CSV table of C-alpha atoms in Angstrom, one decimal:
chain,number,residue,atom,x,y,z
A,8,UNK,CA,0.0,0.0,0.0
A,9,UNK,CA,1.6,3.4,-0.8
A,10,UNK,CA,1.0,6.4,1.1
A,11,UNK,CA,-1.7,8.1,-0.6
A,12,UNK,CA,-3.8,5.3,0.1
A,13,UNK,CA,-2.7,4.2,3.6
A,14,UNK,CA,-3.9,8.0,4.7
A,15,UNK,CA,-6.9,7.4,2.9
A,16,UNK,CA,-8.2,4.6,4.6
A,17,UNK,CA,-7.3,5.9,7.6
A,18,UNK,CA,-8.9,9.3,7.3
A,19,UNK,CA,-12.5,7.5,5.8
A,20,UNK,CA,-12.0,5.1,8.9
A,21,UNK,CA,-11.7,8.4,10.9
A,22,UNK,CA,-14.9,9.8,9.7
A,23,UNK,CA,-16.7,6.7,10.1
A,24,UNK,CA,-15.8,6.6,14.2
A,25,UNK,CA,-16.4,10.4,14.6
A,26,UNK,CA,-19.9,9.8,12.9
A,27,UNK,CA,-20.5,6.8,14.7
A,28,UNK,CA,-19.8,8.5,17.8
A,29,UNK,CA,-22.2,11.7,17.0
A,30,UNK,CA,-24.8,9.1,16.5
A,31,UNK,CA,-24.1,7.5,19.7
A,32,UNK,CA,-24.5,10.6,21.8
A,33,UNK,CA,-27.4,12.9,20.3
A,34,UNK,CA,-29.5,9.0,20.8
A,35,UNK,CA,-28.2,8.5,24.7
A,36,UNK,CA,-29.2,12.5,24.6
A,37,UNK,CA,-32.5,11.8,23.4
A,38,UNK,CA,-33.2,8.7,25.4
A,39,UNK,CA,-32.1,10.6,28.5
A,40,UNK,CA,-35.3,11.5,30.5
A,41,UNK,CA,-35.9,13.5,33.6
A,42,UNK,CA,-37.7,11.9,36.4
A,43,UNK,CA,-40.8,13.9,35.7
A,44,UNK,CA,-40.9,12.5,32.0
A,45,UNK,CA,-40.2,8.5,33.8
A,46,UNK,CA,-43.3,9.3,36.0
A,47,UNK,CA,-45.5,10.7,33.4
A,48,UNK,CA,-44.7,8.1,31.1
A,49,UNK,CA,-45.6,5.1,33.5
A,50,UNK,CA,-48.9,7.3,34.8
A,51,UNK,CA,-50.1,7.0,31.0
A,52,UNK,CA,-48.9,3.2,30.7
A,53,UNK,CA,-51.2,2.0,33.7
A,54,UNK,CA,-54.4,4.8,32.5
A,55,UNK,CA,-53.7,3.0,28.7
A,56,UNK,CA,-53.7,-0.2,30.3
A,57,UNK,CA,-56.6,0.2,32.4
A,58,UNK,CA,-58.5,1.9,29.7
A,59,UNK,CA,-57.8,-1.4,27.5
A,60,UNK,CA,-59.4,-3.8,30.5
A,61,UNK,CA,-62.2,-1.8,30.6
A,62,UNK,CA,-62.7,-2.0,26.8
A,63,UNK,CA,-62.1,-5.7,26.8
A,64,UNK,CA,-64.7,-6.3,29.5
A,65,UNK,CA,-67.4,-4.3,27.4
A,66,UNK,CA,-66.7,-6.3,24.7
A,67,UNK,CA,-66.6,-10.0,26.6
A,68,UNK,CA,-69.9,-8.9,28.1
A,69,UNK,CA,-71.7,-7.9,25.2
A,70,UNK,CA,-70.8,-11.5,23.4
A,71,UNK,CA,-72.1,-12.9,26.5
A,72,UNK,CA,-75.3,-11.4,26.4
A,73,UNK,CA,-75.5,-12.0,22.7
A,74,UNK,CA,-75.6,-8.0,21.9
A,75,UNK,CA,-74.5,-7.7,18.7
A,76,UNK,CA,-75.5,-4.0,18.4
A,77,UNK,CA,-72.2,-2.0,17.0
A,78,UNK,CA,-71.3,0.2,19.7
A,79,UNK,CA,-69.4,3.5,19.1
A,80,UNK,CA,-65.8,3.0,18.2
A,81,UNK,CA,-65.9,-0.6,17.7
A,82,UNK,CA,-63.7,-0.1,14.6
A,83,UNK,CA,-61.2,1.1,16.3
A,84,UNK,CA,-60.5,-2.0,18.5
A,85,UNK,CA,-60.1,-3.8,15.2
């Protein structure tokens, strides 16, 4: 390998670290959250999930009693 191409390579290989690195940090940046966001975030996870049971149950009750009435926003479960 002469020179020219030797500080080549090494000067792509360069790039491709300091790039890979940038990446690395603004994405740790962006997953970094406050506790505030951690707090909120697990507040909407248990309203969603309870939100979801309650939906459920409608619909196991209403195959139960054989209503087979659409209800409002039935397509959206689907």
């Amino acid at each position: 390998m002469d020179a020219v191409s030797w500080l080549t390579f090494v000067l792509i290989a360069a790039l491709i670290v300091v790039i890979i690195v940038g990446i690395l940090r603004f994405w740790k940046s962006e997953l970094n959250m406050s506790d505030e966001e951690i707090a909120l975030e697990k507040r909407i996870s248990v309203l969603n999930e309870g939100q979801a049971n309650r939906r459920r149950d409608d619909e196991i009750v209403r195959l139960l009693r054989g209503d087979e009435q659409r209800v409002v926003g039935d397509d959206e479960r689907r």
